[in-house]
Each structure stands twice: as C-alpha cells, then as structure tokens.
XYZ file of C-alpha atoms in Angstrom:
707
model
C 30.900 -26.773 5.943
C 29.851 -27.714 9.483
C 29.288 -25.163 12.228
C 32.499 -26.233 13.998
C 34.564 -25.968 10.828
C 33.150 -22.472 10.331
C 34.401 -21.594 13.831
C 37.895 -22.872 12.951
C 37.838 -20.934 9.679
C 36.773 -17.796 11.522
C 39.703 -18.257 13.888
C 42.084 -18.175 10.931
C 40.412 -15.009 9.617
C 40.611 -13.329 13.023
C 44.271 -14.225 13.417
C 44.978 -12.768 9.984
C 43.103 -9.585 10.927
C 45.151 -9.311 14.115
C 48.408 -9.523 12.183
C 47.389 -7.140 9.422
C 45.875 -4.383 11.534
C 48.067 -4.472 14.622
C 50.311 -1.706 13.280
C 47.447 0.752 12.721
C 47.033 3.880 14.844
C 44.740 3.684 17.856
C 41.179 4.169 16.580
C 38.637 6.663 17.815
C 36.163 4.429 19.620
C 32.425 4.910 19.139
C 30.209 6.425 21.761
C 28.653 4.206 24.404
C 25.529 2.425 23.191
C 22.736 2.952 25.729
C 21.304 -0.474 24.954
C 24.399 -2.105 26.477
C 23.683 -0.499 29.892
C 27.418 -0.066 30.482
C 28.741 3.497 30.868
C 32.390 2.654 31.574
C 33.155 1.084 28.200
C 32.281 1.699 24.569
C 30.307 -0.772 22.482
C 33.610 -1.690 20.835
C 34.877 -3.102 24.163
C 31.824 -5.204 25.024
C 31.251 -8.921 24.261
C 28.079 -8.387 22.241
C 26.877 -7.608 18.729
C 25.756 -3.970 18.871
C 24.835 -1.740 15.943
C 23.823 1.905 15.731
C 21.828 3.163 12.741
C 21.925 6.938 12.438
C 18.614 8.500 11.397
C 19.651 12.152 11.100
C 19.981 14.024 7.842
C 20.407 12.450 4.449
C 17.532 9.980 4.177
C 15.913 9.429 0.795
C 13.074 7.295 2.128
C 9.522 8.208 3.228
C 10.346 7.599 6.937
C 7.263 5.469 7.526
C 8.381 1.902 8.272
C 11.269 0.750 10.455
C 12.253 -1.652 7.670
C 13.581 1.361 5.721
C 16.442 1.836 8.170
C 17.418 -1.666 9.270
C 18.549 -3.373 6.054
C 22.215 -2.805 6.889
C 22.137 -4.648 10.228
C 23.381 -8.258 9.932
C 21.251 -10.946 11.541
C 18.185 -8.711 11.481
C 15.411 -9.186 8.940
C 12.791 -6.425 8.632
C 10.200 -6.868 5.901
C 7.870 -4.185 4.593
C 4.662 -6.113 3.992
C 3.004 -3.495 1.735
C 0.137 -3.896 4.181
C -0.266 -1.146 6.763
C -3.004 -3.056 8.555
C -0.229 -5.383 9.749
C 3.046 -4.458 11.385
C 6.499 -4.728 9.857
C 7.824 -8.277 10.125
C 10.906 -8.239 12.336
C 13.153 -11.121 13.375
C 16.677 -11.325 14.780
C 18.741 -14.464 14.161
C 15.493 -16.302 13.472
C 13.740 -15.264 16.697
C 10.338 -13.736 15.983
C 9.971 -15.307 12.532
C 6.738 -17.118 13.404
C 4.829 -13.861 14.064
C 2.035 -13.256 11.551
C 1.283 -9.843 13.060
C 3.084 -7.643 15.535
C 6.553 -8.576 16.775
C 7.380 -11.528 19.019
C 10.666 -12.826 20.342
C 12.366 -9.395 20.094
C 12.231 -6.626 22.714
C 11.286 -3.156 21.427
C 11.801 0.237 23.065
C 11.169 3.849 22.053
C 13.125 6.451 24.054
C 13.590 3.883 26.807
C 9.854 3.099 27.044
C 8.906 -0.532 26.304
C 7.001 -1.119 23.062
C 6.815 -4.809 23.995
C 4.131 -5.806 26.471
C 4.866 -8.126 29.424
C 3.653 -11.161 27.439
C 6.272 -10.554 24.723
C 3.956 -9.107 22.050
C 5.355 -5.888 20.577
C 4.253 -3.170 18.171
C 6.347 -1.036 15.815
C 3.624 1.152 14.354
C 4.171 4.087 16.730
C 7.958 4.188 16.125
C 8.279 7.678 14.619
C 11.234 7.730 12.231
C 10.606 11.403 11.517
C 11.554 12.170 15.125
C 14.310 9.590 15.346
C 17.969 10.290 16.008
C 19.268 6.706 15.961
C 18.286 3.063 16.297
C 20.312 0.719 18.496
C 20.236 -3.025 17.883
C 21.570 -5.721 20.209
C 21.873 -9.344 19.138
C 23.127 -12.394 20.968
C 23.221 -13.674 24.556
C 23.254 -10.308 26.357
C 19.782 -9.541 24.986
C 18.494 -11.850 27.738
C 19.174 -9.138 30.326
C 16.049 -7.398 28.972
C 13.783 -10.254 30.088
C 11.018 -12.243 28.397
C 11.195 -12.623 24.595
C 14.680 -11.175 24.239
C 15.915 -12.850 21.082
C 17.270 -9.385 20.372
C 16.673 -5.759 21.353
C 15.741 -2.824 19.094
C 15.614 0.693 20.545
C 14.622 3.913 18.785
C 15.969 7.144 20.285
C 14.800 10.638 19.370
C 17.144 13.626 19.360
C 17.534 16.078 22.245
C 16.496 19.661 21.723
C 19.167 22.303 22.169
C 20.592 25.524 20.809
C 20.388 26.923 18.225
C 16.725 26.312 17.447
C 16.244 24.049 14.456
C 13.181 23.570 12.245
C 12.890 20.690 9.745
C 10.152 20.379 7.133
C 9.966 17.360 4.851
C 7.632 16.010 2.157
C 7.735 13.059 -0.235
C 5.603 11.807 -3.110
C 5.931 8.266 -4.404
C 4.279 5.617 -6.503
C 0.869 4.193 -5.641
C -0.479 7.583 -4.504
C 1.847 7.637 -1.505
C 2.411 11.000 0.186
C 4.218 11.804 3.414
C 4.879 15.033 5.275
C 6.634 15.754 8.551
C 7.724 18.705 10.617
C 9.850 18.984 13.714
C 11.317 21.719 15.848
C 14.212 21.293 18.271
C 15.358 23.970 20.670
C 15.714 25.153 24.240
C 13.509 27.514 26.249
C 13.966 28.580 29.876
C 16.592 25.897 30.382
C 14.427 23.072 29.010
C 15.291 21.299 25.777
C 12.364 20.379 23.566
C 11.770 18.305 20.448
C 8.313 18.319 18.888
C 7.673 16.261 15.753
C 4.564 15.394 13.751
C 4.078 13.344 10.612
C 1.336 12.082 8.337
C 1.422 9.385 5.668
C -1.231 8.549 3.069
C -1.083 5.784 0.491
C -3.376 4.161 -2.013
C -1.293 1.012 -1.616
C 0.656 -1.145 -4.037
C -2.032 -3.805 -3.937
C -5.755 -3.568 -4.343
C -7.538 -2.827 -1.057
C -4.384 -1.647 0.752
C -4.990 2.083 1.269
C -3.899 3.484 4.617
C -3.269 6.638 6.607
C -0.938 7.105 9.570
C -0.691 10.113 11.855
C 1.824 10.533 14.651
C 3.067 13.192 17.034
C 5.968 13.033 19.476
C 7.190 15.363 22.185
C 10.427 15.017 24.127
C 11.444 17.445 26.904
C 14.619 17.335 28.961
C 16.091 19.459 31.696
C 19.501 19.258 33.292
C 19.923 20.194 36.954
C 22.836 21.239 39.108
C 24.786 18.240 40.319
C 24.289 16.269 37.111
C 20.613 15.350 37.468
C 18.520 15.033 34.302
C 14.764 14.705 33.787
C 13.217 13.555 30.495
C 9.533 13.548 29.562
C 8.290 11.771 26.439
C 4.819 11.778 24.909
C 3.589 9.879 21.845
C 0.379 9.892 19.843
C -0.419 7.515 16.984
C -3.549 7.021 14.895
C -4.187 4.753 11.890
C -7.896 4.630 10.963
C -9.318 1.886 8.726
C -6.105 0.612 7.167
C -7.195 -1.841 4.483
C -5.866 -5.402 4.583
C -5.521 -7.151 1.177
C -4.570 -10.472 2.879
C -2.055 -12.894 1.438
C -2.124 -14.603 -1.949
C -1.566 -18.135 -3.170
C 1.272 -18.768 -5.624
C -1.274 -19.075 -8.441
C -2.750 -15.687 -7.529
C 0.710 -14.117 -7.427
C 1.421 -15.387 -10.956
C -1.977 -14.165 -12.170
C -1.763 -10.640 -10.668
C 0.505 -9.787 -7.719
C -1.370 -6.534 -7.098
C -4.752 -8.129 -6.507
C -6.406 -8.575 -3.128
C -7.823 -11.879 -2.005
C -11.541 -12.159 -2.790
C -12.313 -12.588 0.922
C -10.619 -9.257 1.659
C -13.086 -7.481 -0.598
C -16.013 -9.561 0.529
C -15.482 -8.809 4.234
C -13.810 -5.411 3.748
C -10.903 -6.521 5.944
C -9.356 -3.567 7.764
C -7.826 -2.420 11.030
C -7.964 0.790 13.064
C -5.385 1.488 15.756
C -4.825 4.396 18.134
C -2.217 4.823 20.851
C -1.311 7.492 23.393
C 1.603 7.193 25.780
C 3.533 9.227 28.379
C 6.853 8.409 29.977
C 9.332 10.012 32.355
C 12.946 9.242 33.183
C 15.127 10.650 35.975
C 18.882 10.241 36.226
C 20.713 11.394 39.362
C 24.395 11.022 40.300
C 24.943 9.854 43.868
C 28.328 11.214 44.803
C 31.273 10.866 42.436
C 30.893 7.208 41.517
C 27.241 6.142 41.748
C 24.099 6.915 39.776
C 20.379 6.255 40.121
C 17.981 5.979 37.165
C 14.186 5.837 37.447
C 11.765 5.353 34.552
C 7.977 5.230 34.564
C 5.416 5.121 31.765
C 1.761 4.574 30.999
C -0.449 4.473 27.959
C -3.457 3.126 26.133
C -3.846 1.379 22.793
C -7.067 0.415 21.036
C -7.404 -1.885 18.038
C -10.476 -2.805 16.005
C -9.867 -5.332 13.250
C -12.287 -6.876 10.756
C -11.163 -10.352 9.691
C -12.241 -12.599 6.828
C -13.445 -15.472 9.031
C -16.154 -17.303 7.029
C -19.693 -17.117 8.355
C -19.890 -20.922 8.526
C -16.788 -21.082 10.732
C -18.511 -18.843 13.266
C -21.343 -21.338 13.712
C -19.262 -23.139 16.334
C -20.344 -22.063 19.825
C -16.662 -21.689 20.684
C -15.976 -19.207 17.874
C -14.804 -15.729 18.886
C -16.316 -14.211 15.741
C -14.631 -12.239 12.978
C -14.221 -8.775 14.530
C -11.521 -8.164 17.137
C -12.019 -5.246 19.525
C -9.163 -4.619 21.973
C -8.763 -1.875 24.544
C -5.408 -1.907 26.294
C -4.150 0.047 29.258
C -0.545 -0.489 30.222
C 2.216 0.922 32.365
C 5.354 0.119 34.265
C 8.472 1.292 36.026
C 12.165 0.518 36.072
C 14.674 1.493 38.769
C 18.376 0.814 38.681
C 21.495 1.963 40.452
C 25.033 1.749 39.156
C 28.479 2.206 40.664
C 31.741 2.890 38.861
C 35.178 2.598 40.386
C 38.329 0.520 40.500
C 38.691 -3.106 41.539
C 42.272 -4.216 41.621
C 44.074 -2.446 38.793
C 41.071 -2.198 36.486
C 37.907 -0.195 35.963
C 34.740 -1.752 37.337
C 31.033 -1.011 36.923
C 28.129 -2.696 38.688
C 24.411 -2.217 38.021
C 21.449 -3.608 39.911
C 17.809 -2.946 39.161
C 14.202 -4.030 39.139
C 11.296 -3.523 36.762
C 7.566 -4.141 36.813
C 5.099 -3.866 33.936
C 1.379 -4.510 33.634
C -1.059 -4.718 30.755
C -4.835 -4.730 31.219
C -6.775 -5.775 28.146
C -10.488 -5.781 27.455
C -10.869 -8.220 24.579
C -14.169 -8.512 22.751
C -15.089 -10.479 19.670
C -18.062 -9.972 17.380
C -19.479 -11.696 14.337
C -18.426 -9.965 11.112
C -21.930 -10.173 9.629
C -25.547 -9.411 10.441
C -28.939 -9.628 8.779
C -29.463 -6.772 6.351
C -33.249 -6.532 6.836
C -34.002 -7.815 3.350
C -33.534 -11.481 4.053
C -29.836 -11.383 3.267
C -26.608 -11.022 5.212
C -24.330 -7.975 5.273
C -20.654 -8.901 5.551
C -17.786 -6.908 7.015
C -19.920 -5.257 9.686
C -20.046 -5.698 13.444
C -22.601 -8.285 14.489
C -23.436 -10.237 17.626
C -21.053 -10.440 20.585
C -19.088 -13.714 20.706
C -16.266 -12.963 23.159
C -15.919 -10.776 26.249
C -12.954 -11.188 28.564
C -10.671 -9.141 30.788
C -7.021 -10.116 30.588
C -4.172 -9.035 32.808
C -0.514 -9.849 32.298
C 2.274 -8.503 34.457
C 5.925 -9.114 35.120
C 8.206 -8.439 38.063
C 11.913 -8.715 37.312
C 15.222 -8.192 39.087
C 18.546 -7.913 37.292
C 22.220 -7.299 37.941
C 25.168 -6.700 35.646
C 28.899 -6.122 36.104
C 31.710 -5.080 33.790
C 35.343 -5.400 34.900
C 38.617 -4.700 33.154
C 40.460 -7.233 35.283
C 43.747 -7.218 33.306
C 45.428 -4.836 30.841
C 44.003 -6.609 27.777
C 41.075 -8.478 29.300
C 37.591 -7.509 30.413
C 34.596 -9.447 31.669
C 30.908 -8.667 31.496
C 28.379 -10.808 33.348
C 24.819 -10.522 34.569
C 21.579 -12.273 35.346
C 17.879 -11.487 35.302
C 15.067 -13.200 37.171
C 11.636 -12.783 35.601
C 8.172 -13.706 36.804
C 5.381 -13.343 34.226
C 1.754 -13.840 35.282
C -1.306 -14.230 33.047
C -4.884 -13.959 34.272
C -8.041 -14.115 32.162
C -11.591 -13.426 33.358
C -14.172 -14.762 30.884
C -17.455 -12.806 30.861
C -19.028 -14.505 27.860
C -20.381 -17.734 29.288
C -23.283 -19.670 27.745
C -24.663 -23.193 27.931
C -22.466 -24.193 24.991
C -19.477 -21.908 25.689
C -18.119 -22.646 29.172
C -16.175 -20.320 31.428
C -12.652 -19.984 30.007
C -11.216 -18.054 32.947
C -7.847 -19.093 34.285
C -4.367 -18.059 35.236
C -0.816 -19.219 34.811
C 2.602 -18.071 36.007
C 6.011 -18.485 34.404
C 9.370 -17.747 36.000
C 12.915 -17.990 34.722
C 16.439 -16.896 35.637
C 18.620 -15.979 32.674
C 22.370 -15.676 33.356
C 24.858 -14.412 30.771
C 28.608 -13.793 30.669
C 31.154 -12.634 28.121
C 34.918 -12.228 27.860
C 36.792 -9.694 25.693
C 40.467 -9.833 24.667
C 42.077 -6.670 23.262
C 44.400 -8.349 20.766
C 45.539 -4.921 19.559
C 44.525 -1.333 20.133
C 42.107 -1.603 17.270
C 41.013 -5.255 17.504
C 38.735 -7.019 19.983
C 37.999 -10.744 20.165
C 35.168 -11.920 22.379
C 33.073 -14.883 23.476
C 29.744 -14.838 25.299
C 27.159 -17.341 26.480
C 23.809 -17.102 28.175
C 20.269 -18.298 28.591
C 17.046 -16.749 27.308
C 13.342 -17.525 27.438
C 10.108 -16.666 25.651
C 6.640 -17.106 27.106
C 3.618 -17.554 24.867
C 1.797 -14.285 24.200
C -1.851 -13.812 25.114
C -2.749 -14.312 21.454
C -0.930 -17.651 21.465
C -2.729 -18.677 24.665
C -6.110 -17.745 23.174
C -6.969 -21.186 21.709
C -6.154 -24.724 22.748
C -4.423 -27.042 20.301
C -7.120 -29.720 20.746
C -9.875 -27.283 19.727
C -11.539 -27.448 23.124
C -12.865 -24.619 25.274
C -10.551 -22.580 27.449
C -7.145 -21.016 27.094
C -3.955 -22.925 26.314
C -2.460 -22.672 29.784
C -0.600 -25.925 29.187
C 1.942 -24.089 26.982
C 5.425 -23.846 28.447
C 7.929 -21.068 27.762
C 10.630 -21.734 25.188
C 14.079 -21.696 26.827
C 17.270 -21.121 24.827
C 20.972 -21.570 25.430
C 22.958 -19.032 23.392
C 26.651 -18.762 22.517
C 28.543 -16.247 20.380
C 32.116 -15.760 19.159
C 33.032 -12.465 17.563
C 35.621 -9.948 16.466
C 35.564 -6.164 16.035
C 38.117 -4.020 14.207
C 38.167 -0.288 13.487
C 40.678 2.334 12.426
C 40.970 6.122 12.399
C 40.086 6.316 8.718
C 36.537 5.137 9.494
C 36.937 1.546 8.349
C 35.298 -1.111 10.516
C 34.728 -4.855 10.348
C 32.612 -6.911 12.719
C 32.072 -10.654 12.481
C 30.215 -13.111 14.689
C 29.407 -16.812 14.872
C 26.385 -17.749 16.950
C 24.231 -20.667 18.026
C 20.972 -20.772 19.986
C 19.522 -24.131 21.062
C 15.909 -23.951 22.205
C 13.890 -26.369 24.305
C 10.078 -26.379 24.097
C 10.048 -24.354 20.888
C 6.634 -22.767 20.252
C 5.063 -23.507 16.880
C 1.637 -23.514 15.258
C -0.413 -26.596 16.093
C -3.143 -25.801 13.600
C -4.923 -23.024 11.707
C -8.661 -23.501 11.327
C -11.739 -21.296 11.224
C -9.718 -18.115 11.495
C -7.953 -19.303 14.661
C -4.331 -20.234 15.261
C -3.388 -22.492 18.148
C 0.098 -23.356 19.354
C 2.016 -26.140 21.043
C 5.489 -26.839 22.332
C 7.254 -28.961 19.732
C 10.569 -29.884 21.327
C 14.018 -28.720 20.317
C 15.070 -26.164 17.681
C 18.392 -24.681 16.639
C 19.357 -21.318 15.141
C 22.984 -20.952 14.166
C 24.938 -18.906 11.707
C 27.456 -16.221 10.911
C 27.271 -12.454 10.457
C 29.576 -9.964 8.802
C 29.359 -6.177 8.698
C 31.943 -3.887 7.102
C 32.247 -0.139 6.621
C 34.924 0.723 4.065
C 35.883 4.297 3.091
C 36.964 4.418 -0.553
C 38.797 7.667 -0.982
C 37.488 11.048 0.163
C 34.098 10.823 -1.613
C 33.127 7.140 -1.606
C 32.097 4.690 1.120
C 30.869 1.116 1.137
C 28.675 -0.659 3.711
C 28.203 -4.438 3.575
C 26.026 -6.598 5.834
C 25.719 -10.338 5.255
C 24.072 -13.161 7.206
C 24.131 -16.938 6.981
C 21.411 -18.446 9.165
C 20.542 -22.107 9.590
C 17.322 -22.420 11.620
C 15.565 -25.769 11.930
C 13.483 -28.019 14.172
C 15.711 -30.601 15.847
C 12.738 -32.768 16.851
C 9.893 -33.960 14.670
C 6.322 -33.252 15.725
C 2.728 -33.754 14.506
C 0.349 -31.005 13.459
C -3.114 -30.491 12.026
C -3.751 -29.034 8.591
C -7.406 -28.287 9.312
C -10.131 -29.059 11.812
C -8.825 -32.439 12.938
C -9.282 -33.964 16.395
C -5.850 -35.621 16.382
C -2.718 -34.216 14.668
C -1.983 -36.463 11.710
C 0.666 -34.645 9.655
C 4.283 -35.212 10.672
C 6.956 -32.521 10.556
C 10.323 -34.251 10.213
C 13.322 -33.411 12.364
C 15.651 -31.132 10.431
C 12.829 -29.201 8.716
C 13.720 -25.486 8.395
C 11.866 -23.060 10.635
C 9.533 -21.096 8.341
C 9.964 -17.396 7.715
C 13.780 -17.552 7.919
C 15.921 -17.248 4.770
C 19.231 -19.068 4.879
C 21.149 -16.139 3.374
C 20.373 -12.424 3.279
C 22.333 -9.219 3.051
C 22.702 -5.689 1.804
C 25.390 -3.636 0.071
C 25.314 0.156 -0.046
C 27.787 2.182 -2.105
C 27.605 5.911 -1.420
C 29.207 8.961 -3.062
C 29.258 12.567 -1.955
C 30.781 15.323 -4.046
C 30.118 18.872 -2.906
C 26.363 19.498 -2.888
C 25.596 16.234 -4.700
C 25.020 12.774 -3.194
C 24.305 9.432 -4.804
C 23.924 5.888 -3.582
C 23.391 2.400 -4.940
C 21.894 -0.371 -2.810
C 21.740 -4.084 -3.547
C 19.576 -6.391 -1.430
C 19.491 -10.180 -1.618
C 17.394 -12.833 0.139
C 17.485 -16.557 -0.428
C 14.342 -18.709 -0.577
C 12.253 -18.976 2.575
C 9.926 -21.755 3.752
C 6.392 -20.630 4.524
C 5.024 -23.529 6.579
C 6.259 -25.884 9.277
C 6.035 -28.887 6.971
C 8.455 -27.335 4.492
C 6.095 -28.081 1.590
C 6.032 -24.552 0.136
C 8.467 -21.688 -0.139
C 8.904 -18.184 -1.493
C 11.767 -17.914 -3.998
C 14.856 -15.854 -3.298
C 15.426 -12.523 -4.990
C 17.877 -9.702 -5.522
C 16.958 -6.029 -5.844
C 18.812 -2.864 -6.789
C 17.842 0.622 -5.620
C 19.420 3.999 -6.476
C 19.337 7.448 -4.874
C 20.315 10.944 -5.963
C 20.212 14.145 -3.890
C 21.370 17.737 -4.042
C 21.395 20.448 -1.435
C 21.452 24.257 -1.591
C 22.053 26.958 0.944
C 18.856 28.928 1.556
C 19.548 31.896 3.796
C 20.160 30.547 7.296
C 18.933 27.143 6.255
C 19.498 24.312 3.866
C 17.246 22.993 1.105
C 17.679 19.429 -0.064
C 15.953 17.646 -2.929
C 16.198 13.905 -3.370
C 14.952 11.062 -5.517
C 14.987 7.305 -5.078
C 14.129 4.463 -7.426
C 13.285 1.203 -5.677
C 13.532 -2.085 -7.547
C 15.383 -0.463 -10.439
C 15.112 -3.501 -12.720
C 11.400 -4.059 -11.950
C 11.851 -7.563 -10.548
C 8.825 -9.561 -9.423
C 9.372 -10.950 -5.936
C 7.697 -12.016 -2.697
C 8.540 -9.320 -0.173
C 7.161 -11.101 2.903
C 5.334 -14.256 3.891
C 2.508 -15.119 6.280
C 3.847 -18.158 8.091
C 1.474 -21.156 8.297
C -1.485 -19.267 6.804
C -4.382 -21.719 7.040
C -5.730 -21.139 3.516
C -2.393 -21.414 1.729
C -2.348 -17.641 1.150
C 1.233 -17.307 2.343
C 2.570 -14.692 -0.043
C 2.695 -10.897 0.110
C 4.231 -9.597 -3.148
C 6.678 -6.712 -3.155
C 6.167 -3.727 -5.466
C 7.710 -3.261 -8.880
C 9.836 -0.314 -9.914
C 8.780 2.729 -7.900
C 10.010 6.321 -7.878
C 10.033 8.582 -4.826
C 10.645 12.351 -4.938
C 11.245 14.421 -1.838
C 12.137 17.844 -0.550
C 13.326 18.863 2.892
C 14.132 22.251 4.361
C 16.197 22.751 7.484
C 16.407 26.104 9.215
C 18.794 26.913 12.062
C-alpha cells in the first residue's frame, strides 16, 4: 500500500470513528501537557502527537533506564543496550537512529532544564526515574519549536512536594547480580515544597565485562507567592565510575556466545566514567489578569573519561587523537518567554513570544591507550601520551513565537516559528610539525515555521493536520574528523533540513477509552550519514535526500472494572532517497555505492507493544508483549539484526502497614527465554554491530510508602 493510499484508508477509519462515537458523552479532557507550551487548551485539542507516561506508583521495573518507561509510546524506539558505559538508544520516527552513543536528533529536558547541548548532542544518564512523576513526549512538526535537532521532544518531570509528608523506600534484586535502591521524601516546610530523591544501582551485567554502578541525587524546591508567582529550584547529581564496555559482537560471536565480550574489550579494559552536577531555577509570574512571564536559567558541569579499543597501530598516524577520551564540560543557559491569553473575535486566543541562549564550553583531550611497561613491553588500557588538546565552544541564540486561536466554534489554529543561530568554535592547542592547527569556526542559522489546524468533529473526536520545517546541525563529535581523512575539523558539513507533515485523529470517552492515530512524513535535505569508520574514528558527510514516513496507533481500552489494555503500534519506512558513495576502511576516495532506496540503518519497519493489566483488590498483574521487525545495521544494507517478539509478566500485592503501604512485586522479562539482538551499533567499523538482549530474567522488589 502506498503512503497516499494509507492516507485515504485512514480517512475512512476516521470517518467511521466520527459516526460511531459522536453519540458518546462529553469526555473529561486530559490536563495540559507542559511540552506543548499552550495553557489555554488541553493536549487533546492541539494539532500534535503528545503522550504522557505516568511514573508514579505501581512500577515493577528497576527504575534505571528510560527505556523501561517508553515502550508504550508509538513512534518512539528506546533500546536498553545492556551496556551502561553507553547511553540508551533513543529515536523518534527515525530521527536519532544513527547515534552510536548519546542521543542525537531528539531534544531532551529534565524539569525544564535542557539535557541536550546546543550542538544537538544529548544525554539520558542523569534522568532519575526514581524521582520522576511523568514523562512527556512530543512527536511531529511542532517539535521544531524547540530548535536544533528537534526530531522529537522528551521531557522528564519530577513531582512537587506538598502535604502530607510522604516517604518512599524501594529496593529491587534481579538477575546478573543487579541491585537497586532508592529513597525519596516529599513534603512542605515553612511554605516551601520539597522533593529529595536518591538512588543507587549496581550490576554485574548480562554480558562479560559489563559491570556498572550508578548513583544519583535530585532535589526540587518550589514556593508559591501572593499574586500567583512561583519559584522552582532544581539540583541534580550523577556519578557512574568505571562502567565496563563489552563492545558489540559479530553475528558469528552472537551465535557462539551472546554473553561474551569482544576480545578487544578485555584487552584494552574498555570503560567509561561520567559525573555530572547541575542547578536550575525557574520563575513564573502573572502580569495582570491575562499575561504571564516565565524565566529559566541553569548551569552545570559534566566530565567523561572513556577508554576505547583503538588499536595501537592505528594511533601511529600523526593525526590520531589516541584511544582515551577526556572531556570536561561546563554549560549553561537561559530562556525567557511571555504569554498573553484573551479573546480574539469570538474565540479564545493565546500568544507566546520568547528567546533562549545556551552555551557549552568543552575541554577535549585525547591520550594514547597504552604506554611502555618498563619491562620492554606495552601496557594496554592505560593513559599514555597526549594526542589531542582543544577548547571547544558551541552556543545558540534563538527567538520563537507561537499562537493558538479558537477562531470558530469547531476550529482552532496553532502556528509558530523559531529562528536559531548555532555557532561552533574550536581552538586547537595540540600542534606539531605533522599535526597542523585544526582551529576553526562555523555558524549555522535556520528559521523553522510550523502550523496546524484542528477540527472538533464531535465533543470527543478531534481531527488535525500540521506541517512544518525542522533542522539538525552536526554535533561536535560529528565535526571532529573530516571525511577525506585530512587534518582539521569537518566544517564543510551542512545542517540537515526537513519538511514535516502530519495527519491525525484523537478520540476519548468518559470511561477512559482513548484512540490516537497519525500519519506522518518527513523529507530531509542534506541528510547526515557516516562517510567512513577507520582507526577508531567516525567521519560524516551530507548524503542528499532521505525520507521517513509512516503511521502510528495508540489505544487505551478499559475491559470491565478490573482489566485494561494498552496498545502502541508503529509502521515506519525510512530510507535514503539519493544514492551516495562511502568508504569501508582507510580509503582516499569513497568507492562503495549506497543505492537510492536503501533503508536508513537502526530503524525497524514495524515495532509495537501490548500491555494487558488486571487489578483485583490488593493484587495486580500484567502481561506485556513487545515486537520489533528486522533492522539494518549499516548504510549499505548488507547486514541486519533479525526481528523478535518478547513476552514479560508482572505480579504485585500490597498491604496496609500502619499509616503506610507495603508493596511487593515480581517481574519476569523474556518469559520464553528468546535469543534476540536488543540493540545495534550502526555502521560499526569492525562489523561488531550487535548487542544481544538478555534471556529470561527475574526481578523481585519491595517498596514502602509512608504518609
């Protein structure tokens, strides 16, 4: 079926929905989603795909990785890599799929503070699920109002403290020597609400050489003032020392033993240490009866030391940056926006205008991952001679405006635009006779307009269409090496620019049932892709046009008083529209052709989740089914990871314990012990693309809540 025929078929489905549900009672609409930045209308009335994942009570997971919570969001793929030295793989509608570490192409926020740097590189590791209240996810054209690399937006929000005081203690034990513990207290003192949470996670790892430890602490304070003013302060601490990295495996190694580590991982003791501290403040102040001012500021530091498996011979090149990465980051920024709500004509109207500025200063050093051991040999996996020393600065200065208007009884319009300027500057301080000065600078700018129209076909049904423009600059890591292998940074890279369209429908009723469906297409010019992987370095180039199109469906269905069903399904067709050449090794001229129509790697064509839940008195149970189709692992489309289906089950019981509540829970992941590839390392230069998922695993947990 073609994309256009799918649109016609969806029109028939939407018309049928309109007829069948028009007689239902007026539904209770959901609360406003902060991510939408519209206070006058609920998420149900906006022309965008918006999901809220509640993180409160009732989890039967370890609360370590964001991938635990996001399986039920259509269009979003979050993969647990079973490798805590690397971040969760996260992509939305195919954007961000090329990332081999960190998150690219998707904007991340924690309590309103950016977790994505100005260059578009984001981190999820400090997202503290133990302190979380909800996650908000935006997909589609309106994501562009968040600026560079907005293929989608993911925001984690922690709960407000209030009365009565609440204390939560939680602990889990799971397979592979995995233990987690968390504690949080929420309350109010002297008119100030507080929420303090801390957690620790230790694991021996599913695979050999994959042990890790994570520690985090989060503090949120808020105070309300006379006249409607509100001040919030947020602090975060994260530490992950010496997380082991087992690296990827070849298909032959997966068949031989999926739990093994690559020999190079053991040889070089590949590992990563990360630490992050951050403070943020937000002020909201009404200005009269119809206007409001919001100010946000933040600052922080993040350090990373990572030992790679770059062969000693590859570091013989005078242009090599070595095999140890040492990064010290300082970052900060501010956002200011004003909004006005009132009436225009016969309808409600809201207008927002704002500006934001962010800056990241990075001291990047590289060292050899070997040194002479004093006995005529070479010690591997240790810090050796300096091979890179540079100071990098990236900043952005953006202005944005957005309006929402209910211009007729059944019609509303949302429109906006954002202008972004992103500047990169690099100061090279490692200059030798054979390694020239790589200093340089480059500036990118783009205006991204977006608009959407909503038709209220019935009290409980909304049909909408939206269109917009988005862009994605290369990150500093993607600028680090030139595609031709020469000295200097790849300042010839252009930003990828996308045109996005979406058609959708939303239906809800008072009984709690809800259906949301969307068709989408994003056409990208100057798509960024890997030019070559060689000697432990990845370089990138613009490869022409790409397309990401598909359909999403999400449904919440109550089944009687005790049962409920949640379904999320995605069809996604992502491919390169233009052919392009690439290198498969250290070649002076790209000689391998990627044909037009080749699927973009890292993107399954079909994926989804079903969750059936039962609650009867103090008992709870749930069954989950996950399915992913096969996924290409390289740009050439010559290798792929097979599709898989998994089943997980949960059981929990709670008891009253004085003024509190005690809850015990158990979960069995991969009930039928299927072997599968849980994630892939796109375009891995040694053919080690595959990161196997674990077999059957049991988790036991206990939580105590005192009010």
